[in-house]
Structures are given as structure tokens and as C-alpha cells.
CSV table of C-alpha atoms in Angstrom, one decimal:
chain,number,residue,atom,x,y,z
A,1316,UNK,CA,108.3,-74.3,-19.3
A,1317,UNK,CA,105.3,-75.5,-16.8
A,1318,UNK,CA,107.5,-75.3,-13.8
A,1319,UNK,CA,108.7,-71.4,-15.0
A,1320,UNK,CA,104.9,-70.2,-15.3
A,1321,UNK,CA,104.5,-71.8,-12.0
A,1322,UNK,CA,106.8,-69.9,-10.4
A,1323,UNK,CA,105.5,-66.4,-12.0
A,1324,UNK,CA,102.1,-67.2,-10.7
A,1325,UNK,CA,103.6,-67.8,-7.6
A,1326,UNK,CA,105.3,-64.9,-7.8
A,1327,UNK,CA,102.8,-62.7,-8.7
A,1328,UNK,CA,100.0,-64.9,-6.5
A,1329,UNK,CA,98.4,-65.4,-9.9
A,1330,UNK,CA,95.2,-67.9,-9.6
A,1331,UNK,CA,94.1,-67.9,-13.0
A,1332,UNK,CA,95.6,-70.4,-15.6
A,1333,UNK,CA,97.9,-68.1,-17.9
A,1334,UNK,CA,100.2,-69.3,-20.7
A,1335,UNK,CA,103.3,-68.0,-22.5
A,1336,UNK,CA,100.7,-65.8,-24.7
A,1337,UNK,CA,98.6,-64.4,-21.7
A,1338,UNK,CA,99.1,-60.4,-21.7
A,1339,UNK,CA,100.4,-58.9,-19.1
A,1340,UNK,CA,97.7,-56.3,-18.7
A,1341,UNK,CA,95.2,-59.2,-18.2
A,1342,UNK,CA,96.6,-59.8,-14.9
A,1343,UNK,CA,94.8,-58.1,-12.0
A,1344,UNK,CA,98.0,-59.5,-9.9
A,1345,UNK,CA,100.7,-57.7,-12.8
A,1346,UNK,CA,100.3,-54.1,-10.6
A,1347,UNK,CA,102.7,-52.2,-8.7
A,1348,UNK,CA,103.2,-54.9,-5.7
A,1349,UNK,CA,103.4,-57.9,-9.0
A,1350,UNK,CA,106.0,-55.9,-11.2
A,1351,UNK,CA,107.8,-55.6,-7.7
A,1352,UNK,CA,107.8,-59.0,-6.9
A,1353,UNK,CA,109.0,-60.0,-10.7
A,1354,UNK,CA,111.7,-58.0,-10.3
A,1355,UNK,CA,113.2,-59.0,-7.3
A,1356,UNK,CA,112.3,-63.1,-8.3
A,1357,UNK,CA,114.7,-62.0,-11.4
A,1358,UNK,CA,117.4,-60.8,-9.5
A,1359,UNK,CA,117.5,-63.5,-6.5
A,1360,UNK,CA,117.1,-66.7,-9.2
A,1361,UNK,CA,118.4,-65.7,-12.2
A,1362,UNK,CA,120.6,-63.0,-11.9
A,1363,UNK,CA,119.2,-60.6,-14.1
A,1364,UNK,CA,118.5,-56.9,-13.1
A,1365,UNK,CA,115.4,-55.7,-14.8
A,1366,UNK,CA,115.6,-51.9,-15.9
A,1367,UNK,CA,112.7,-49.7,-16.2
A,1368,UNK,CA,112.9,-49.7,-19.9
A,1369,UNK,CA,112.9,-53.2,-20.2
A,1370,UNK,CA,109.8,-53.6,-17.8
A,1371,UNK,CA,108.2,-51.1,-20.1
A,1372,UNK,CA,108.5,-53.3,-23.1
A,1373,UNK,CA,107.3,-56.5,-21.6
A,1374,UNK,CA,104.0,-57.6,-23.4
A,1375,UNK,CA,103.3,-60.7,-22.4
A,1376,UNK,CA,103.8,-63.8,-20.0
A,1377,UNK,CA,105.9,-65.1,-22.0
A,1378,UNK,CA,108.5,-62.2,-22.4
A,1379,UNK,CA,109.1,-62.6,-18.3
A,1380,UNK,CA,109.7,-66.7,-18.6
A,1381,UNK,CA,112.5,-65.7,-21.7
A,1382,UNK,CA,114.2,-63.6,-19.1
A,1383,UNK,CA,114.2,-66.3,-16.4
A,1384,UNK,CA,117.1,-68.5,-17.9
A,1385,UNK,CA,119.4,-70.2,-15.5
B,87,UNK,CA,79.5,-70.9,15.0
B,88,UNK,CA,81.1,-67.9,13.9
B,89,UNK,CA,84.6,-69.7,13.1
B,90,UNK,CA,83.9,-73.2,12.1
B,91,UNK,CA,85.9,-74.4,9.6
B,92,UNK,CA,88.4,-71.6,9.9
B,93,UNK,CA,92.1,-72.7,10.8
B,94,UNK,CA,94.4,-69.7,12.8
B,95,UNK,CA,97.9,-69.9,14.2
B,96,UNK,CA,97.9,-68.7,17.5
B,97,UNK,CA,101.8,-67.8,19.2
B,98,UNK,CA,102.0,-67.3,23.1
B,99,UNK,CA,98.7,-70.0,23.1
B,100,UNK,CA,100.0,-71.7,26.7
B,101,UNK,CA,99.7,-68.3,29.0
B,102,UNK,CA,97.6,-65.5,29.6
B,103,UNK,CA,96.2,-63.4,26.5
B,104,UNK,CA,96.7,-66.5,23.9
B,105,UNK,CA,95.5,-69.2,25.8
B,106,UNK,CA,92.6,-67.0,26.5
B,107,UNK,CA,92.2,-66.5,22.8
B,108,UNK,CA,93.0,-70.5,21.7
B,109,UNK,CA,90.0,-71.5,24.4
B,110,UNK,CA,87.6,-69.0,22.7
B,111,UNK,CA,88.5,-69.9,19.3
B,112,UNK,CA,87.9,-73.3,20.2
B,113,UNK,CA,84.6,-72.8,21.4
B,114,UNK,CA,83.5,-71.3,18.2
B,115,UNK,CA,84.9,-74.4,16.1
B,116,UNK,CA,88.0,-73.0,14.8
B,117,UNK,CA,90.8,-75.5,14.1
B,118,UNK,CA,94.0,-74.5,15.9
B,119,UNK,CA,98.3,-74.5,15.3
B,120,UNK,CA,99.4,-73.9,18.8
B,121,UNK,CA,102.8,-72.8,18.7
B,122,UNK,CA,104.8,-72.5,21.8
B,123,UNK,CA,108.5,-73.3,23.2
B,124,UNK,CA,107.5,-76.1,25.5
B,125,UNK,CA,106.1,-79.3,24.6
B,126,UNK,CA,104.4,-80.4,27.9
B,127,UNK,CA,102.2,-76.8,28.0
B,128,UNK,CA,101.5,-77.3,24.6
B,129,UNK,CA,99.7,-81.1,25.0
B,130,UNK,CA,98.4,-79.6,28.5
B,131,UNK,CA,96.9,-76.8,26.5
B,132,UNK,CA,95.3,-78.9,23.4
B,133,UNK,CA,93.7,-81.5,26.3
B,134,UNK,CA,91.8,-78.5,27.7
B,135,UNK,CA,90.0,-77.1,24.4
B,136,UNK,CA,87.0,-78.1,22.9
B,137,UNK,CA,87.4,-80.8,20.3
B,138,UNK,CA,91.6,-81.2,21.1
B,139,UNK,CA,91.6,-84.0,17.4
B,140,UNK,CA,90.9,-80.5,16.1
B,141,UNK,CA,94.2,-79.1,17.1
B,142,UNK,CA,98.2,-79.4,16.1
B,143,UNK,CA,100.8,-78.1,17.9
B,144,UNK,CA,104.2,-77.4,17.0
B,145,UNK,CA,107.3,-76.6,18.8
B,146,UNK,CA,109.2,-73.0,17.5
B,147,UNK,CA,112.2,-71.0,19.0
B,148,UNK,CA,111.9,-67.4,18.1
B,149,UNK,CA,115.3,-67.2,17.8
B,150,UNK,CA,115.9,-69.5,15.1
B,151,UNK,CA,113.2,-68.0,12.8
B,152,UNK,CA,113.1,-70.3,10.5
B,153,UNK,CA,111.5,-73.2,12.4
B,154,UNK,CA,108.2,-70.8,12.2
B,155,UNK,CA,107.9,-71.5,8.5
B,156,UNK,CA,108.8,-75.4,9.1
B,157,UNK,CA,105.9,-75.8,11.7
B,158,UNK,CA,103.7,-73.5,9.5
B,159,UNK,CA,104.3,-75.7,6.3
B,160,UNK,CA,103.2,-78.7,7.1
B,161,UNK,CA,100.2,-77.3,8.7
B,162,UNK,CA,99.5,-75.6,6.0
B,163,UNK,CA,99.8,-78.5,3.5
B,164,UNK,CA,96.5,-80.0,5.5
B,165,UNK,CA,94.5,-76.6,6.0
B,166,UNK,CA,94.5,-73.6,4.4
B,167,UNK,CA,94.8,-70.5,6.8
B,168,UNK,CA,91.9,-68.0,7.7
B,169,UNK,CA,94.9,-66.0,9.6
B,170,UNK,CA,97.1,-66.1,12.6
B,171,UNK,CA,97.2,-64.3,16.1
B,172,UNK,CA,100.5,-63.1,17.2
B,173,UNK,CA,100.5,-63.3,21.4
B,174,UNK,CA,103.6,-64.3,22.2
B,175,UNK,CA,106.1,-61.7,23.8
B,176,UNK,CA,108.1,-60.6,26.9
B,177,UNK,CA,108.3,-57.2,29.1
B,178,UNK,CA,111.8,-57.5,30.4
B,179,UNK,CA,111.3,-54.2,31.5
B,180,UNK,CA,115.5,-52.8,31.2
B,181,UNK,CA,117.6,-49.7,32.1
B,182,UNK,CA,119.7,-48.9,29.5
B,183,UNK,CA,122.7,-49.5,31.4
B,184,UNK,CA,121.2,-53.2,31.9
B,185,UNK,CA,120.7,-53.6,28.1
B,186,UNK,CA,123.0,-55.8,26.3
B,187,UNK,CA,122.8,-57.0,22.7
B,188,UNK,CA,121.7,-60.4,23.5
B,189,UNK,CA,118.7,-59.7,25.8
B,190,UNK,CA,117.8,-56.8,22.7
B,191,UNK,CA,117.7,-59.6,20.0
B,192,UNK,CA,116.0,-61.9,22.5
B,193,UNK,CA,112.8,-59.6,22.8
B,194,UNK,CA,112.9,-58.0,19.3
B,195,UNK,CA,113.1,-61.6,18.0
B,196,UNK,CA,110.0,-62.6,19.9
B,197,UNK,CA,107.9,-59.3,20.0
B,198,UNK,CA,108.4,-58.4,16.6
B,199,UNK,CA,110.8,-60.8,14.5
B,200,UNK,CA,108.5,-63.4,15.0
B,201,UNK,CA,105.3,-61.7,13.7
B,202,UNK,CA,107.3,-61.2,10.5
B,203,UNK,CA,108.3,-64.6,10.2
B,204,UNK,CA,104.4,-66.2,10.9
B,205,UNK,CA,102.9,-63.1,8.3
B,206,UNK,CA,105.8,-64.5,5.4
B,207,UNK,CA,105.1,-68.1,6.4
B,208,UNK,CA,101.1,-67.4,6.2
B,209,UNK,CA,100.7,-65.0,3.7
B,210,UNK,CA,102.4,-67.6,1.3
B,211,UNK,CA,100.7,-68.0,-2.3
B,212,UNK,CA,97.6,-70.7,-2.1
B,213,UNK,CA,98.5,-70.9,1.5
B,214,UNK,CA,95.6,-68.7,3.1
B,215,UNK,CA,91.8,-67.6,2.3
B,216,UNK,CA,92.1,-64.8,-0.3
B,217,UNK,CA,89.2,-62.2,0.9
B,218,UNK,CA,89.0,-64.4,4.2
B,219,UNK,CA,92.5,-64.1,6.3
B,220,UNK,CA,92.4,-62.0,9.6
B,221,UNK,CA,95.9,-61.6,11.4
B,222,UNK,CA,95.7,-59.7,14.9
B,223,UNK,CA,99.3,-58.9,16.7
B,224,UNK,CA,98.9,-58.0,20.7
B,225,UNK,CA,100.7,-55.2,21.1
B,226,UNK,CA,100.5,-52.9,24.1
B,227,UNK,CA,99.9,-49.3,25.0
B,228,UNK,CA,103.6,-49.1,26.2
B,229,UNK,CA,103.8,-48.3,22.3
B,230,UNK,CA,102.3,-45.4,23.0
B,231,UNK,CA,104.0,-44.5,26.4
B,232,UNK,CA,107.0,-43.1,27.7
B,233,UNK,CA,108.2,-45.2,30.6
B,234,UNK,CA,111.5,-45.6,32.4
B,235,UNK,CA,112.9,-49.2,32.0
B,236,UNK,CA,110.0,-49.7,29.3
B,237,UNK,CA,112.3,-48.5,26.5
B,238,UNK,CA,113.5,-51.3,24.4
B,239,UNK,CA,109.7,-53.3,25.0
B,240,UNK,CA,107.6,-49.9,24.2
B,241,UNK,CA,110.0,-49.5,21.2
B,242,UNK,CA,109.1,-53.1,20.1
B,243,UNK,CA,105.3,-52.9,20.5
B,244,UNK,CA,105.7,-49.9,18.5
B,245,UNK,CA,107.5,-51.0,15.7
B,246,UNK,CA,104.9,-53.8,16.2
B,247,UNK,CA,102.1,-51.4,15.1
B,248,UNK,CA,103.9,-50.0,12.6
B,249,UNK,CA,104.3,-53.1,10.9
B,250,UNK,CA,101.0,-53.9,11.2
B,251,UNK,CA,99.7,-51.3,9.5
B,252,UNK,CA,102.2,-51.7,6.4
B,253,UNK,CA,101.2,-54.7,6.3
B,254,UNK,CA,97.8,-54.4,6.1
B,255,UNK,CA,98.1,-52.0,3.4
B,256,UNK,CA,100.6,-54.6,0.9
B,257,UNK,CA,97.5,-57.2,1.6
B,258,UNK,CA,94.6,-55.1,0.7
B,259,UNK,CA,93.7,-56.2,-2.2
B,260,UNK,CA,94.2,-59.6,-1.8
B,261,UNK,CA,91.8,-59.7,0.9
B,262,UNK,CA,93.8,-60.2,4.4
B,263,UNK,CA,93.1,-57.6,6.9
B,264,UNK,CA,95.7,-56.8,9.5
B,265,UNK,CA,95.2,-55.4,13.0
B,266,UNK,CA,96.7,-55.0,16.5
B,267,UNK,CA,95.4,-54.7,19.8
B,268,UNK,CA,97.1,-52.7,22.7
B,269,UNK,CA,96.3,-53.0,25.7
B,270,UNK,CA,97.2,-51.4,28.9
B,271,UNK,CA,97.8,-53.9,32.0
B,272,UNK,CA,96.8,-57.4,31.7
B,273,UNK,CA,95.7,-59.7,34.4
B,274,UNK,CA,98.7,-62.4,33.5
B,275,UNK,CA,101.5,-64.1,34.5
B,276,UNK,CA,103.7,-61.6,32.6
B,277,UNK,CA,102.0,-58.7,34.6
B,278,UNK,CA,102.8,-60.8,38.1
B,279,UNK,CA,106.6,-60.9,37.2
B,280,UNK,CA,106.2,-57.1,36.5
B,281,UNK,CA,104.8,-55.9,39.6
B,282,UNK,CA,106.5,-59.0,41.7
B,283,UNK,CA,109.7,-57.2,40.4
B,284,UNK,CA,109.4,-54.0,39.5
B,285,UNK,CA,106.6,-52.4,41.6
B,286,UNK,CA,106.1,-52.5,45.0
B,287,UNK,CA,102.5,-54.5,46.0
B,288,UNK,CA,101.6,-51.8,48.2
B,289,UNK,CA,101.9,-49.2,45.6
B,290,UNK,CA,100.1,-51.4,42.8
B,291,UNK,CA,97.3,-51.3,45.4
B,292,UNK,CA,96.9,-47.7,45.5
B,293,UNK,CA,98.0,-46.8,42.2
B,294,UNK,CA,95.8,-49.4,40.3
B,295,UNK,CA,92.2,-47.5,40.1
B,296,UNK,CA,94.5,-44.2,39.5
B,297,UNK,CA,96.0,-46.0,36.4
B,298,UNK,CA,92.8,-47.9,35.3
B,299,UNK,CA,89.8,-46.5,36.4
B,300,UNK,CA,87.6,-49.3,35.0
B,301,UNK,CA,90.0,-52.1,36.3
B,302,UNK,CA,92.6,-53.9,35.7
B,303,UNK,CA,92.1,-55.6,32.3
B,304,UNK,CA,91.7,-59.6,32.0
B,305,UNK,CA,92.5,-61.7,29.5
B,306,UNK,CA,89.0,-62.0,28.4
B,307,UNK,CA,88.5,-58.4,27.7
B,308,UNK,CA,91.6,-58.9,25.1
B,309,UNK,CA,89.9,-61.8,23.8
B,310,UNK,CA,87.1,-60.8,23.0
B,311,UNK,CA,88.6,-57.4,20.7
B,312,UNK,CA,90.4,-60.3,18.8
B,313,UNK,CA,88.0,-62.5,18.1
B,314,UNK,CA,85.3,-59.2,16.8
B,315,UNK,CA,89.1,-58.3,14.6
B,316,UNK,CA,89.1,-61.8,13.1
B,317,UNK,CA,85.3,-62.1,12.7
B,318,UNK,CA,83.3,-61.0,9.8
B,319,UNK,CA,82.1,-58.0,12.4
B,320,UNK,CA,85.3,-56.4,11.6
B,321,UNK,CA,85.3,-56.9,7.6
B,322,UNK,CA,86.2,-53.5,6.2
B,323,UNK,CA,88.2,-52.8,9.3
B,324,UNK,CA,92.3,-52.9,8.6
B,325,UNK,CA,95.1,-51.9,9.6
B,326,UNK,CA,93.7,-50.2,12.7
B,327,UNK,CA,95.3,-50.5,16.7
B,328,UNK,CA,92.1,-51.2,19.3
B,329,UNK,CA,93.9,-49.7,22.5
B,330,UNK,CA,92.4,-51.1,25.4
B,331,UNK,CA,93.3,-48.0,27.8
B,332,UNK,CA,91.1,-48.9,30.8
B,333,UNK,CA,90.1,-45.5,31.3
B,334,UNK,CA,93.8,-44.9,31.8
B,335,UNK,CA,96.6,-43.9,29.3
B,336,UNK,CA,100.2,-44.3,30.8
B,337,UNK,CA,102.0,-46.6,32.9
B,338,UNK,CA,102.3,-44.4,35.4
B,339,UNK,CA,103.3,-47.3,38.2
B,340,UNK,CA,106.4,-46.0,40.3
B,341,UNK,CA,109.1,-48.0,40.2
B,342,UNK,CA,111.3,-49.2,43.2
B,343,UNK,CA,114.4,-48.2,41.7
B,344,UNK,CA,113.4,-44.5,40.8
């Protein structure tokens, strides 16, 4: 779990401490340029192509680490 | 001193523009990665700046990219990066009939390939100074230009530019400002091989105050535009191209050939 928010903050160049429950919309780095990134970090790693409506719906932190399943 | 305690990658450090720019740097108390092919000019190079402890150096061949973010990692797990200066590059001025693919990658990997490479190996999370990272890429007014034989170098520089100013744009908000400089002719070894080769002495001669009317630019003069870019002078000033035209604005040399 640690290691996967590390790599989202990493992915996003996120400084702040965040956990599972941190809202999306609290980030200053989940914009344009950090929704990009996320997607693309889904597809390489884990395979998984994100569709709009599914970014739409994600809420929190949390929702992005339940997508990132080996 | 303006740049104490600030660390900068400098390519091309050994000749002309970015040696000129590694011993200024220096001066003002920046710590240094000099990045260059050879190892002797490298040690040679570090010896001659101000506090040489200060400095690393690292071997990189542009054409294996990769060794960029190698030498750039373990720098960067010491220091954390205020910005880098992209110098290195070659003219290999070219007909198109001389052209082949492997002389094309050969420049395009150092002129512009390489940039990329240091920018992804920099700009890496908790590697550089959010709201303090200044990159500056010499580029040249050949980007500009329209010169026989200049093609494939001018079409480099200005992809160069163009990248530069993407760039700087994707890194606005986290606080990295990214410029070029473009200069017309340079007082360097690179400008020797060109008029050596290309131009005929006596017509440099005559040709020179025609071209540049306030002289044929030194290394200095470059210098000095990149060190106000990476300074706190230049703050609010991003993806901009300082052209250093001389009074000039073409290459308007004649060659031998035409």
C-alpha cells in the first residue's frame, strides 16, 4: 500500500503526505498535466486503460491505488 | 554570490560556449556536473575552476541516451538540482546529397536528443528545486536562417527552441523556467572548423563586419545571457529565445562550393 501511494505522488510530483482517504480535488498536482500522468502510469504498469468516465468518477486517492493491481 | 549553493549540469563544459559558462558558474559558487565524452578534458577542465572538490564529472555518449540519466542519478542522489545548461552540439554544416542517416542521428542525438534526455533526467520528482530550477539550451540563430549546407543543423536548433518553449510551459507551475539562447557566430573552436572548411579566410575577413556589425561574438558575451537566464534577474522570464544577432541576422558567409 505505502509503496503504491509512493508511486502516485511520484507520479503526480505530489509533496504533501496523502493517504488512501485524501481527495482528489485536494491535490494542487491532480490537474490536467497530473490526470495525464495517472493515466499513462496506469497503462505502462498495470495495464489498465482509464476511460473518461471512469476518471470522472474517481473521488479519492484511494480509488487510483484500487486500479493499480498487478 | 549569486549561485552559491546552487548545483547545474552543464553539457559541451570542455570547449567554447560551456566551458565559458562552467568557469563563470564557478566563480559565483555554483557546484558543477561536467558532462562531456572525454575523460582527460573533463579532469583538465575541473583543475581549472574555482573550488575543483566542488565539481563531478561524468562521462556520457549522446548516442546511447541513457547513460545521461545514469550520470545524472547519482549526482543527483548527493544534490538536488537548481537546473542544467544544454551546450553541447555540432555544425556539420551538410548538402543534402552528403546527408546520410547516420551523420542525421549523430547531430539530432546531440543537438536536440540530448536536451530531452538531461530535461527527463532533471526534471525528475524530488530531484530539482521546485520554484528554483533554471534550464538554458544554446541554440543558434541558424534556427532562424535559411542557409545552404545549414539545413539539417538550423532544423535542429530549431526544433531546439521549439522544445524549449513546450517545455517551459508543462513546468510552469512547478516553478522551472526554461530558455534558449541563439546566437549568431561564436568565437570557438566549432566556428574555426566552420570557416577552416567551409569559408574561405579571405572572405571571412571582408564579410565579417557586413555580417556582425558589432563583432564577432565571444564566448563571454553567451555567458553572460545565461547566467542573467539562470539568475534570479530573469525570474518571471520563461520560455523566451535571447538571439544574440550582433547587429546581424543571417549567415550570409559565401561558401567555397557555391
Amino acid at each position: 500500500m505505502d509503496k503504491k501511494i509512493a508511486k502516485f505522488k511520484d507520479t503526480i510530483e505530489c509533496d504533501e503526505p496523502i493517504t488512501p482517504q485524501t481527495p482528489l480535488d485536494s491535490l494542487a498536482e491532480w490537474d490536467s498535466m497530473g490526470k495525464i500522468s495517472t493515466i499513462v502510469m496506469l497503462a505502462d504498469d498495470y495495464n489498465h486503460t482509464l476511460t473518461y468516465d471512469e476518471l470522472k468518477e474517481l473521488k479519492v486517492v484511494g480509488d487510483i491505488l484500487d486500479l493499480m493491481n498487478e | 554570490m549569486e549561485f552559491e549553493n546552487k548545483t547545474y549540469i552543464i553539457t559541451g563544459a570542455t570547449s567554447g560556449i560551456g566551458k565559458c559558462v562552467a568557469k563563470e558558474l564557478a566563480k559565483s559558487g555554483a557546484r558543477l556536473l561536467l558532462l562531456g565524452r572525454n575523460l582527460n578534458s573533463l579532469n583538465k577542465l575541473r583543475d581549472e575552476l574555482n573550488s575543483p572538490n566542488n565539481h563531478d564529472i561524468a562521462i556520457f555518449d549522446s548516442n546511447k541516451l541513457d547513460s545521461i540519466e545514469l550520470a545524472v542519478a547519482k549526482f543527483a542522489d548527493k544534490f538536488k538540482l537548481n537546473g542544467f545548461i544544454h551546450s553541447a552540439g555540432v555544425l556539420s554544416p551538410m548538402l543534402l546529397r552528403d546527408l546520410n542517416l547516420d551523420k542525421m542521428s549523430e547531430l539530432i542525438n546531440i543537438n536536440l536528443l540530448t536536451f530531452f534526455a538531461l530535461a527527463k533526467a532533471t526534471l525528475k520528482h524530488n530531484r530539482y528545486v521546485k520554484n528554483d530550477t533554471s534550464i538554458v539550451a544554446i541554440s543558434s540563430m541558424a534556427a532562424f536562417g535559411a542557409e545552404p549546407g545549414l539545413s539539417l543543423y538550423g532544423a535542429s536548433k530549431a526544433a531546439l527552441n521549439s522544445a524549449v518553449s513546450s517545455l517551459a510551459k508543462e513546468y510552469a507551475k512547478k516553478g522551472v523556467r526554461i530558455n534558449a539562447v541563439a546566437p549568431l557566430y561564436v568565437n570557438t573552436p566549432m566556428y574555426d572548423d566552420f570557416v577552416n572548411n567551409f569559408i574561405s579566410q579571405e572572405a571571412h575577413k571582408s564579410k565579417l563586419n557586413e555580417i556582425m556589425p558589432l563583432g564577432l561574438i565571444e564566448p563571454s558575451d553567451v555567458a553572460k545571457s545565461v547566467l542573467f537566464l539562470l539568475s534570479s534577474q530573469s525570474s518571471k522570464i520563461t520560455a523566451e529565445c535571447i538571439k544574440i544577432s550582433s547587429g546581424g541576422g543571417m549567415m550570409k558567409f559565401k561558401w567555397k562550393i557555391a
